[in-house]
PDB file of C-alpha atoms in Angstrom:
ATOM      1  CA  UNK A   1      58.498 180.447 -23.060  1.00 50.00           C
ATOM      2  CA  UNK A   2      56.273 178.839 -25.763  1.00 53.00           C
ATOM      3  CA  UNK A   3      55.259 174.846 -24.647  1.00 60.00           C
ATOM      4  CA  UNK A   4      57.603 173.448 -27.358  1.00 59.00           C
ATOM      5  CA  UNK A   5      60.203 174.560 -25.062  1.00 71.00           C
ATOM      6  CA  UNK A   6      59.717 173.106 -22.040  1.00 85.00           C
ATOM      7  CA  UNK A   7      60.572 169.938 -21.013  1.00 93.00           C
ATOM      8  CA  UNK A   8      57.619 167.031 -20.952  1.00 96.00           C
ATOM      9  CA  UNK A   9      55.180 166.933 -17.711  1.00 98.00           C
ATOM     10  CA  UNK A  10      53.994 163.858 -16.398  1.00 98.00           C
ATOM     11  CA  UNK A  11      50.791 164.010 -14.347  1.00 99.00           C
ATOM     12  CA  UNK A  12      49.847 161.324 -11.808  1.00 99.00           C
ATOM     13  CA  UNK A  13      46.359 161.023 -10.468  1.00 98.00           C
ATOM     14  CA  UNK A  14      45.914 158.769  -7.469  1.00 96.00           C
ATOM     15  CA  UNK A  15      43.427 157.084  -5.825  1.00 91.00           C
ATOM     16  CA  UNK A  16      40.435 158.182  -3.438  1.00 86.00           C
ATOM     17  CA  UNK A  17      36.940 157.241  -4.652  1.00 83.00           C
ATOM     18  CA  UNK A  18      34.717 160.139  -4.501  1.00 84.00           C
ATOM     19  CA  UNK A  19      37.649 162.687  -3.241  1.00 89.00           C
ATOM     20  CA  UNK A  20      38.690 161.955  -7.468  1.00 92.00           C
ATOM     21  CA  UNK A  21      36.937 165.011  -8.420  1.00 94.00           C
ATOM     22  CA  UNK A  22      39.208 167.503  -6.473  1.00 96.00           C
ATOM     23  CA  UNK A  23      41.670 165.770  -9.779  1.00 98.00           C
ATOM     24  CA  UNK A  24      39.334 167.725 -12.155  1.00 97.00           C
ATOM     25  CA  UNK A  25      39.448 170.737 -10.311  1.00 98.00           C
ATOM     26  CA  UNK A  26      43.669 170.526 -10.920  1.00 98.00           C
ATOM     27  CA  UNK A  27      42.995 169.616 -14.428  1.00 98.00           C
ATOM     28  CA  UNK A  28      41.110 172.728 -14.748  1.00 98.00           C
ATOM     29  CA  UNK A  29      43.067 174.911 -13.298  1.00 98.00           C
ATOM     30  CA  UNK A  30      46.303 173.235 -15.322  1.00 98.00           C
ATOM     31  CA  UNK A  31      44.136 174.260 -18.970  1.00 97.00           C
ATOM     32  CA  UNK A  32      43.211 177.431 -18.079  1.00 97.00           C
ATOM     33  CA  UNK A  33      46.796 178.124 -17.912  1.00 97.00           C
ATOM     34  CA  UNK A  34      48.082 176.950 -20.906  1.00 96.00           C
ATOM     35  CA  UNK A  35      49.494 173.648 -18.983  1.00 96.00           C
ATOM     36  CA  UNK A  36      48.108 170.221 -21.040  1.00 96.00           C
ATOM     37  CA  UNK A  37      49.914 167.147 -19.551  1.00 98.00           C
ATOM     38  CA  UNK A  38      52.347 164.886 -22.259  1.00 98.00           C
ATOM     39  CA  UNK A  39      52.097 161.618 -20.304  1.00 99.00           C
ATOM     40  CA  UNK A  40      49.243 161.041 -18.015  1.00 99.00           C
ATOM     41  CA  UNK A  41      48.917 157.937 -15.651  1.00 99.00           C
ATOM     42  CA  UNK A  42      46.258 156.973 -13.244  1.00 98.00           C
ATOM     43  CA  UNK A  43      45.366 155.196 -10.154  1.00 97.00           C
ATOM     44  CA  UNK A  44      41.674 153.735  -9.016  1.00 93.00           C
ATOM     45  CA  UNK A  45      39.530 156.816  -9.452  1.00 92.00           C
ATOM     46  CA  UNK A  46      42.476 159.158 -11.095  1.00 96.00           C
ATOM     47  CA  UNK A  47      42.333 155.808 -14.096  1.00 97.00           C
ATOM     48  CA  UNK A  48      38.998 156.992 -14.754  1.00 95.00           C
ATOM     49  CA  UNK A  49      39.707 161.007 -14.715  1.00 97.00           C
ATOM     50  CA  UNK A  50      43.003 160.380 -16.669  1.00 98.00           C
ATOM     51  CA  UNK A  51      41.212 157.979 -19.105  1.00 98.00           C
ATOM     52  CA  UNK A  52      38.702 160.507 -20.450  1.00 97.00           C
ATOM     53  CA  UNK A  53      40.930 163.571 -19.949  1.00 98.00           C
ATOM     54  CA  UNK A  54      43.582 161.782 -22.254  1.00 98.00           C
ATOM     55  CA  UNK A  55      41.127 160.968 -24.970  1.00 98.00           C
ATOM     56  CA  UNK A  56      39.932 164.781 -25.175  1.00 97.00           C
ATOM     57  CA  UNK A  57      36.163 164.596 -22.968  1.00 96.00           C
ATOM     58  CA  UNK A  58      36.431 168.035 -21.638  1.00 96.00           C
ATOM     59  CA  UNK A  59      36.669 169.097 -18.078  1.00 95.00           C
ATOM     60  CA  UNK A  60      32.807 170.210 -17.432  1.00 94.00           C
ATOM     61  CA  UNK A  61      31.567 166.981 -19.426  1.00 94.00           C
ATOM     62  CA  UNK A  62      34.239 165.291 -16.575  1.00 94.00           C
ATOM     63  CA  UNK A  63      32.658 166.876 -13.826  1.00 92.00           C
ATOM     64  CA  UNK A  64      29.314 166.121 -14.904  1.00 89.00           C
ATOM     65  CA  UNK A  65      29.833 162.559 -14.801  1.00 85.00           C
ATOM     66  CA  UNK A  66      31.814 162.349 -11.813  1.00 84.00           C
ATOM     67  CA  UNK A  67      29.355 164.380 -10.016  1.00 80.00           C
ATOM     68  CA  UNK A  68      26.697 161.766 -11.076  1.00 74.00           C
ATOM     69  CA  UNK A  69      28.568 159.115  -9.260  1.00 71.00           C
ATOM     70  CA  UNK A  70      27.735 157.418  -6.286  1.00 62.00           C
ATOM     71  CA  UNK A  71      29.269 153.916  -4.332  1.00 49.00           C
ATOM     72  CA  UNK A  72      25.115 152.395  -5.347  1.00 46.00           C
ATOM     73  CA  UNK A  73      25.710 153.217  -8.904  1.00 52.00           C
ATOM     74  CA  UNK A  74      29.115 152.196  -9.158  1.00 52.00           C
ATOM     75  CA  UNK A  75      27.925 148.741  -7.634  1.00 46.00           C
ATOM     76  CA  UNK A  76      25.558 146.590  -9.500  1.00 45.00           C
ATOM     77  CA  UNK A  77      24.868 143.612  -7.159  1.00 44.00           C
ATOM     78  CA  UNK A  78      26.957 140.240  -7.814  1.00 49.00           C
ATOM     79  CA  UNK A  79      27.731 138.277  -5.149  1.00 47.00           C
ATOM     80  CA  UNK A  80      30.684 135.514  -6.028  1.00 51.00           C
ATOM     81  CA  UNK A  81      33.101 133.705  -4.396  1.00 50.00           C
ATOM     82  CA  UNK A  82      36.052 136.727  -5.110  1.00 49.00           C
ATOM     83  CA  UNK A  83      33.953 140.309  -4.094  1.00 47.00           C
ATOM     84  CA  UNK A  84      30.672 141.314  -2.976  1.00 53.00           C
ATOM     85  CA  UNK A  85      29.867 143.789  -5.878  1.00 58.00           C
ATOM     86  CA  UNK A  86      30.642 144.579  -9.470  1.00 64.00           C
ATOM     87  CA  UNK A  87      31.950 147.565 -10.585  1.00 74.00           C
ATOM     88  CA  UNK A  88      30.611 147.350 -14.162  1.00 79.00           C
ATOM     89  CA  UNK A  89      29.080 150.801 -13.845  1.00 78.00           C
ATOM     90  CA  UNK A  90      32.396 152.932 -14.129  1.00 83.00           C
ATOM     91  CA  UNK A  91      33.280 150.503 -17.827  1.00 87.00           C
ATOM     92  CA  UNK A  92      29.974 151.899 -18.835  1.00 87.00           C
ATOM     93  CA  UNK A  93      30.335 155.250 -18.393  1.00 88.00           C
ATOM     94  CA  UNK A  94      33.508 155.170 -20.153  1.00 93.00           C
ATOM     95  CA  UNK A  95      31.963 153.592 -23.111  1.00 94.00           C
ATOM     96  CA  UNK A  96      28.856 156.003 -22.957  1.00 92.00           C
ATOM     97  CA  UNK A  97      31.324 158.591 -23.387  1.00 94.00           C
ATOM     98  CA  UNK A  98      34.352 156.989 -26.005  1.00 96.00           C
ATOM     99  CA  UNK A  99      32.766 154.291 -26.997  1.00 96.00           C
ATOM    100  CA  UNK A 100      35.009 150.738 -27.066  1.00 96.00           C
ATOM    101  CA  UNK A 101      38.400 152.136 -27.198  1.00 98.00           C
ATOM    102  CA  UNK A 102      42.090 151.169 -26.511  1.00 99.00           C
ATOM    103  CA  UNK A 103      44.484 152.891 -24.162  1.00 99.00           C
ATOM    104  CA  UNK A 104      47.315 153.164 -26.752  1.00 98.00           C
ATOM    105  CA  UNK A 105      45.061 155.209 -29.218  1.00 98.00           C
ATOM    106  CA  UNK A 106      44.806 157.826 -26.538  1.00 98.00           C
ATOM    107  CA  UNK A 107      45.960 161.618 -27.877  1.00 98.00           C
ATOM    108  CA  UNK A 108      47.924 161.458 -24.463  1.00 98.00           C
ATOM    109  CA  UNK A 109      50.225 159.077 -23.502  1.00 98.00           C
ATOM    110  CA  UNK A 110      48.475 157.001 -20.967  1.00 99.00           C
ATOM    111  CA  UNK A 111      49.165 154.473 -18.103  1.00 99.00           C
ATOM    112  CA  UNK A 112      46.487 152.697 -15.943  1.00 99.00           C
ATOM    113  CA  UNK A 113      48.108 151.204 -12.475  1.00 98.00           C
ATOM    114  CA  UNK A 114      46.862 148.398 -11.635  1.00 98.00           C
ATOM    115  CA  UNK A 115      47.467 144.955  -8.913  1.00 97.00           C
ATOM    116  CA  UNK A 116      47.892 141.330  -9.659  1.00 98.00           C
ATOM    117  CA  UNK A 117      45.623 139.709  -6.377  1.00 96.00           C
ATOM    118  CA  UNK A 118      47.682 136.229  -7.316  1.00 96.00           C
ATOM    119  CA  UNK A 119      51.208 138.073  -6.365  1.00 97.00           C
ATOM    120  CA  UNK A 120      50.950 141.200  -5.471  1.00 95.00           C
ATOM    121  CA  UNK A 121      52.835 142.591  -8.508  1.00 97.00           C
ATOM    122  CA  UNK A 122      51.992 146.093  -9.961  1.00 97.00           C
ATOM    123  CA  UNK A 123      50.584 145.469 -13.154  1.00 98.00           C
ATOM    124  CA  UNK A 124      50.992 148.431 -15.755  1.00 99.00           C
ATOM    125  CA  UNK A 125      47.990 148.701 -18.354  1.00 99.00           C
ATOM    126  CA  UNK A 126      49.046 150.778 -21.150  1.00 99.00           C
ATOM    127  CA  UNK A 127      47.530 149.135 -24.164  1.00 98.00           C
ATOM    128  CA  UNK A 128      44.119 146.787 -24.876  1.00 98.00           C
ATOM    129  CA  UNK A 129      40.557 147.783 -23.342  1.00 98.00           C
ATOM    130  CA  UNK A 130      40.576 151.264 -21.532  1.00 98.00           C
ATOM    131  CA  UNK A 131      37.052 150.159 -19.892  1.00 97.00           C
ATOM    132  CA  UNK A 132      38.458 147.235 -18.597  1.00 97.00           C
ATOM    133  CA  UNK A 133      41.558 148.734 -17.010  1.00 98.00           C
ATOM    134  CA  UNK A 134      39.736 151.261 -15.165  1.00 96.00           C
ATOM    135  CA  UNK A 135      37.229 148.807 -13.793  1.00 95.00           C
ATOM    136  CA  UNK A 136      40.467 146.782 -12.538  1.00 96.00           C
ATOM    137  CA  UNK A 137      42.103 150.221 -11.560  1.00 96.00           C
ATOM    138  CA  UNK A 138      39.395 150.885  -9.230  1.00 92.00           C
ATOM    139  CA  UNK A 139      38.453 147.641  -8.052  1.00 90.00           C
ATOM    140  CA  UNK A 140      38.417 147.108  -4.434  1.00 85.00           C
ATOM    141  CA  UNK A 141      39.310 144.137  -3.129  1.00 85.00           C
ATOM    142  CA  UNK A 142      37.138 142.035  -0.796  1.00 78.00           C
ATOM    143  CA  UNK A 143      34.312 144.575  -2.233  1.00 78.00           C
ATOM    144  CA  UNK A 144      34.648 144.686  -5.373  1.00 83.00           C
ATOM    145  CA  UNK A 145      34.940 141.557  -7.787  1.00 86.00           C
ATOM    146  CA  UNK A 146      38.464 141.490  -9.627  1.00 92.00           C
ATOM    147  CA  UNK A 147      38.668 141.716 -13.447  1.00 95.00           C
ATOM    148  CA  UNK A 148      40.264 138.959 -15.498  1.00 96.00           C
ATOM    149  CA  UNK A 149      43.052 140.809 -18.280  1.00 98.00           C
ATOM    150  CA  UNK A 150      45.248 138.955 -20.445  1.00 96.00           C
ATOM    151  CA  UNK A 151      45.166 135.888 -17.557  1.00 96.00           C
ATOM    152  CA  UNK A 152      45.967 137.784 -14.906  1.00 98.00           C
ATOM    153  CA  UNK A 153      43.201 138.697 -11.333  1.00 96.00           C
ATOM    154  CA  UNK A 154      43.424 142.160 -11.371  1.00 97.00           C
ATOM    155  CA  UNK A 155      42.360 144.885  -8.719  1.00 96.00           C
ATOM    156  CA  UNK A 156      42.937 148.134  -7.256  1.00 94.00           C
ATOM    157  CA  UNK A 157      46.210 149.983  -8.221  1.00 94.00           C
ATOM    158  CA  UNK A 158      46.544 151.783  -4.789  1.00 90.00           C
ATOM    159  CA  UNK A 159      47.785 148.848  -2.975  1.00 91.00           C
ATOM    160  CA  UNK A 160      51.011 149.286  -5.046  1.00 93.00           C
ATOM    161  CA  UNK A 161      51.601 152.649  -6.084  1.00 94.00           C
ATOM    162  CA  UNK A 162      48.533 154.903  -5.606  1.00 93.00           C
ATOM    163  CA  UNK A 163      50.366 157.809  -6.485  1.00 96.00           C
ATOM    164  CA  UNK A 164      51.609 156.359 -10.225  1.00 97.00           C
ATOM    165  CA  UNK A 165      54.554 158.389 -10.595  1.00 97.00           C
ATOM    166  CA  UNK A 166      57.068 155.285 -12.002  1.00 96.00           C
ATOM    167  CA  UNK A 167      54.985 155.133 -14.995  1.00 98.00           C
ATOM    168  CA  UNK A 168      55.721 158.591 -15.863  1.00 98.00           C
ATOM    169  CA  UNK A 169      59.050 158.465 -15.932  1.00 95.00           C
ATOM    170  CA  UNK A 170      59.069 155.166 -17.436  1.00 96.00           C
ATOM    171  CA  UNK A 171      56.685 156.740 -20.709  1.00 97.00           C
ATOM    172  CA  UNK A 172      59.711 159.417 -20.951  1.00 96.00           C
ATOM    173  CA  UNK A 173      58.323 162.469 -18.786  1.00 97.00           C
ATOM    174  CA  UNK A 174      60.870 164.429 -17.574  1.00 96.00           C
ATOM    175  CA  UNK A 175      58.909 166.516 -14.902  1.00 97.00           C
ATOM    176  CA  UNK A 176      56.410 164.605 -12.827  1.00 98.00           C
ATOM    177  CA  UNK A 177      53.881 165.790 -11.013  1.00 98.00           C
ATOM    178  CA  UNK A 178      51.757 163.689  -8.790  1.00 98.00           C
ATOM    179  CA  UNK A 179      48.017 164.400  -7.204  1.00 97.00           C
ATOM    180  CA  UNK A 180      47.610 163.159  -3.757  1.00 94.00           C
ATOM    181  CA  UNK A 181      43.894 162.795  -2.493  1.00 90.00           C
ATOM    182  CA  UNK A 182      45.135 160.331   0.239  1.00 75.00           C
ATOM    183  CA  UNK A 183      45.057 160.831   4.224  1.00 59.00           C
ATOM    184  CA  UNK A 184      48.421 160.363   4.462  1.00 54.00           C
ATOM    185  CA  UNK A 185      47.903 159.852   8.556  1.00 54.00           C
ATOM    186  CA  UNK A 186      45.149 162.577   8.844  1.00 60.00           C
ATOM    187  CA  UNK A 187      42.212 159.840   9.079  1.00 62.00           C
ATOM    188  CA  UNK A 188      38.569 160.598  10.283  1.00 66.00           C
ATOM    189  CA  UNK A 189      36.650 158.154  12.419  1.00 73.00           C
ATOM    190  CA  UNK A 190      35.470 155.770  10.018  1.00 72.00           C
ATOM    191  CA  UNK A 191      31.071 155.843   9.297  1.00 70.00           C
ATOM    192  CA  UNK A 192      30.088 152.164   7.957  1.00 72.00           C
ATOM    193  CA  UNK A 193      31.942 148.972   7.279  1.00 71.00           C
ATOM    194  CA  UNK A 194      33.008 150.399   3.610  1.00 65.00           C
ATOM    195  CA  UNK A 195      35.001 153.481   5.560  1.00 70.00           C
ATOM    196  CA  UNK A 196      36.574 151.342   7.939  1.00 77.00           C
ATOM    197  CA  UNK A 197      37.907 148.812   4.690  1.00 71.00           C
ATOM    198  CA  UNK A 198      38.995 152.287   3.171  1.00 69.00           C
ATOM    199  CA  UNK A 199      40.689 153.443   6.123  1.00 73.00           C
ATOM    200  CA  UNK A 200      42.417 150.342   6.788  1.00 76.00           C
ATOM    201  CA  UNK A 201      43.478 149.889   3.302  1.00 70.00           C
ATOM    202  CA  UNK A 202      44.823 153.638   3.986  1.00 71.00           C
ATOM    203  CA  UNK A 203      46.916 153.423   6.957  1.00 75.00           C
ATOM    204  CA  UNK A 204      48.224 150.302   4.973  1.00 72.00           C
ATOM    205  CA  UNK A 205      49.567 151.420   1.790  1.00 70.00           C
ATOM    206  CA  UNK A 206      50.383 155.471   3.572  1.00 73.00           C
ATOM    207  CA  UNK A 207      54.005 154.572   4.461  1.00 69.00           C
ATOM    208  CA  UNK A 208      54.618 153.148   0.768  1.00 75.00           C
ATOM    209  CA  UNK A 209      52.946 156.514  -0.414  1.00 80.00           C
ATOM    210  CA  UNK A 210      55.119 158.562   0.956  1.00 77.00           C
ATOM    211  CA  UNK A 211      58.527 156.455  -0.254  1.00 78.00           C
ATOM    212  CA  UNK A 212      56.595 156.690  -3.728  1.00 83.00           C
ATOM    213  CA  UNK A 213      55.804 160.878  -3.698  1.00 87.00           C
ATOM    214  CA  UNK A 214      59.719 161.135  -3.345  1.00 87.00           C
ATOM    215  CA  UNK A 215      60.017 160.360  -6.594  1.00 89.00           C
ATOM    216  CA  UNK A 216      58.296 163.402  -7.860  1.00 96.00           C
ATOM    217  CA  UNK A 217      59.231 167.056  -8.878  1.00 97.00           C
ATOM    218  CA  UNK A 218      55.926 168.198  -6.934  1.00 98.00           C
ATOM    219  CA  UNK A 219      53.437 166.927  -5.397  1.00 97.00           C
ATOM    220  CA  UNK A 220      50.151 168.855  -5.055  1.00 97.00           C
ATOM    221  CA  UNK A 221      48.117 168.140  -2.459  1.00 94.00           C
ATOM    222  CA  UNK A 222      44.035 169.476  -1.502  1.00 95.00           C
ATOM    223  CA  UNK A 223      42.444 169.536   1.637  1.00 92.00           C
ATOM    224  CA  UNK A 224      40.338 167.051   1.958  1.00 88.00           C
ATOM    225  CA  UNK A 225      40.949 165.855   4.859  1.00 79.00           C
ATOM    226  CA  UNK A 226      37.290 166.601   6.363  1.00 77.00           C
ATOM    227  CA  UNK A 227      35.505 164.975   3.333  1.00 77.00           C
ATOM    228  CA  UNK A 228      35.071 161.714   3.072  1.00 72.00           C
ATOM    229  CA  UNK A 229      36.009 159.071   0.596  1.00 72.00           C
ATOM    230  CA  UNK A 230      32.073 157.971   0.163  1.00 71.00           C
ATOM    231  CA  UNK A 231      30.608 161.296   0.046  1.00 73.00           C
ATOM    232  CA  UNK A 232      30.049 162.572  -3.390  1.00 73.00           C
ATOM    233  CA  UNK A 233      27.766 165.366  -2.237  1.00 79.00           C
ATOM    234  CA  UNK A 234      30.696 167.802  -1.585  1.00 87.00           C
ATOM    235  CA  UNK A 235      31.698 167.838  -5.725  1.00 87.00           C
ATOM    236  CA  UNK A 236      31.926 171.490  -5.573  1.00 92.00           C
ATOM    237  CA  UNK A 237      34.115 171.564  -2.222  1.00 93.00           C
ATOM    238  CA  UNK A 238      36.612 168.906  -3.307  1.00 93.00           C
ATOM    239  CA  UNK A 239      36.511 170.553  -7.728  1.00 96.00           C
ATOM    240  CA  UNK A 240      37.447 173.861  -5.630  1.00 96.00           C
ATOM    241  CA  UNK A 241      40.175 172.586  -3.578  1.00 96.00           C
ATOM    242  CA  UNK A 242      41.686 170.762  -6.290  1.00 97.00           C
ATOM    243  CA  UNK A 243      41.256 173.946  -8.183  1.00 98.00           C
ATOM    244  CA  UNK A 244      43.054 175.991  -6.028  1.00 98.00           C
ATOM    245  CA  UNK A 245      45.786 173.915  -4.562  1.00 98.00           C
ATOM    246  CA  UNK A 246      46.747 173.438  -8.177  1.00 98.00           C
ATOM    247  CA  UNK A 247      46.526 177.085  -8.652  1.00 98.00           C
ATOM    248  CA  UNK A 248      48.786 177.366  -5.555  1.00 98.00           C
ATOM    249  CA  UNK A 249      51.600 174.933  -7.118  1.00 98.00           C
ATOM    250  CA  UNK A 250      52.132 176.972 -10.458  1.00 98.00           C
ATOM    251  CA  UNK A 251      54.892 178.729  -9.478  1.00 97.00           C
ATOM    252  CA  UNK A 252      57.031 176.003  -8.455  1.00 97.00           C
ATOM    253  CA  UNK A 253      56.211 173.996 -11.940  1.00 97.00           C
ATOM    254  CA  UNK A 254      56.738 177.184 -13.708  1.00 94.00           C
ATOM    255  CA  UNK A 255      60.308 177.446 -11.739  1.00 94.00           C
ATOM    256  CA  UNK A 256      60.808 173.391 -12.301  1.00 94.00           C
ATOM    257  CA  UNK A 257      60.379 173.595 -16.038  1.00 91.00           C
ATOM    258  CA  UNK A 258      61.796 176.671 -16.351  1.00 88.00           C
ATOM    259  CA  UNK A 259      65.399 175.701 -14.599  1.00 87.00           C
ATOM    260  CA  UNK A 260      64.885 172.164 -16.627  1.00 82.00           C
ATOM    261  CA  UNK A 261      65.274 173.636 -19.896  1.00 72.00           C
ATOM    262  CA  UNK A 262      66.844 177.212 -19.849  1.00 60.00           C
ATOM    263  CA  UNK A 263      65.244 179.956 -22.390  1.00 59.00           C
ATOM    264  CA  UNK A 264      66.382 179.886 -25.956  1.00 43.00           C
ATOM    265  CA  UNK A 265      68.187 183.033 -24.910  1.00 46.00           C
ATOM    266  CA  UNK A 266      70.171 181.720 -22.660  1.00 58.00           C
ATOM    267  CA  UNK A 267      70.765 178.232 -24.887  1.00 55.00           C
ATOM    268  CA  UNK A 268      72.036 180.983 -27.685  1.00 49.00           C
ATOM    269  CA  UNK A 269      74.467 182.651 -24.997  1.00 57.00           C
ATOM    270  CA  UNK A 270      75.924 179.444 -24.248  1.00 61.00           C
ATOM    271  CA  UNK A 271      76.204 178.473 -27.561  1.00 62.00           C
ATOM    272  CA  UNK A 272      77.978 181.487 -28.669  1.00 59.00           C
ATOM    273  CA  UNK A 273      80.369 181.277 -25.781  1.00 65.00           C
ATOM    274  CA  UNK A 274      81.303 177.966 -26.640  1.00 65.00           C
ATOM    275  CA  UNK A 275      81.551 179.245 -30.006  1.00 62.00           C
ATOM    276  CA  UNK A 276      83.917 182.101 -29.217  1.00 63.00           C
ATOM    277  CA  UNK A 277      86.462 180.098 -27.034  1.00 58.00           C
ATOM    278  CA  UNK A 278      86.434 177.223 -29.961  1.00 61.00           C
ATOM    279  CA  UNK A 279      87.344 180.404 -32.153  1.00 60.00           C
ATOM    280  CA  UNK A 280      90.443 181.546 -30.207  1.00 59.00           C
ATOM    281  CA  UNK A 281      91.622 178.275 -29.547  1.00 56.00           C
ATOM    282  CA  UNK A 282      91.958 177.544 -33.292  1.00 57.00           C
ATOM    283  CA  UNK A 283      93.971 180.706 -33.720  1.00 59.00           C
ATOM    284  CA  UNK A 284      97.638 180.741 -34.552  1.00 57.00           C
ATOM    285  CA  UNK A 285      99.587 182.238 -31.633  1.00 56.00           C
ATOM    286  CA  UNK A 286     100.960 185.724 -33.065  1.00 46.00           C
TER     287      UNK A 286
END
């Protein structure tokens, strides 16, 4: 069934810092089957993967800067009154890449998930700075200092909906898939004072996760459960699990499109049905 055909597919990338580059692994895996996203939306690190994946960087050129990262380049030190650290770093490597560039002049759809600190509100970016809305996207509170947009403290996106799924549906997908890189109650004893704000921030927003993941067609999943959220020295580990666990979920979004929007044969079958009882309705009785 050529792509035309199918119904739209909605991606959702979620949050969970250096675990994000198990989401290129599923991107990969998703291209080299002929499967390129309509609507994309993003959480904390999946803001940054969805960002340049909807403006076109390719996949290895993603890799390469996600393997670059670390938690001491992605925090310059600034010490206010509202964080500890700035997380300036990740708006530059957008802009190294894209340049200054808006989210609504993406070649994807795009939405950036992100929360008010004021009110707790989910606050959805999908116009203005793309820069900007990842650095709020992934912004930590308590470790991170929040970023000011259009009047409004923002910060992390996982505390509402780390799995952005609503957005999706809200842009007009009508298949959504969602990539979980949470612990979802399989936590590991916590090494430093940044794992144990991660892992209480985890067991925190889990039970909302899993309310939120109902709303999807599939959810897909890698095991990643022995690697931790700071260590970006397992890249290849986490690319390959994302890899394959997207390889593993093909099927069922093969079936899930496929039962969405039946074959042109079968639309034609239908059709002609319908036709053909029209047809002997309308004729006089002999």
């Amino acid at each position: 069934m050529a792509e035309r055909d199918l119904p739209s597919l909605g991606l959702a990338l979620s949050g969970g810092a250096a675990r994000g580059i198990a989401h290129i692994g599923v991107l990969q895996a998703f291209k080299e089957n002929g499967i390129i996203p309509d609507f994309l939306a993003g959480t904390s690190i999946g803001s940054l993967v969805a960002g340049l994946f909807a403006f076109g960087i390719p996949v290895a050129d993603i890799l390469n800067q996600a393997e670059a990262l670390s938690w001491t380049k992605i925090s310059s030190l600034n010490i206010p009154r509202t964080g500890f650290l700035s997380n300036r770093i990740l708006g530059e490597i957008v802009e190294s890449q894209l340049g200054k560039v808006n989210i609504e002049d993406s070649p994807i759809p795009l939405a950036i998930v992100t929360t008010d600190i004021s009110n707790g509100e989910r606050v959805v970016l999908r116009e203005g700075s793309l820069s900007e809305a990842i650095k709020a996207s992934s912004c930590i509170p308590g470790i991170f200092t929040p970023v000011s947009i259009n009047g409004r403290l923002l910060v992390d996106g996982f505390l509402v909906e780390n799995v952005p799924l609503s957005p999706l549906r809200e842009m007009g997908a009508q298949i959504t898939v969602g990539v979980n890189l949470g612990a979802l109650r399989d936590y590991r004893e916590p090494d430093g004072i940044i794992d144990i704000m991660m892992n209480a921030f985890e067991i925190a927003v889990d039970a909302n996760t899993f309310k939120t993941m109902r709303q999807a067609d599939l959810i897909i999943s890698p095991k990643l459960a022995g690697i931790s959220r700071m260590d970006s020295t397992r890249a290849q580990d986490m690319y390959d699990e994302g890899y394959q666990a997207a390889l593993a979920a093909l099927p069922e979004l093969r079936r899930l499109r496929a039962k969405a929007n039946p074959s042109l044969l079968t639309r034609l079958k239908k059709g002609f049905r319908t036709w053909l009882v029209g047809n002997r309705l309308r004729q006089p009785n002999s």
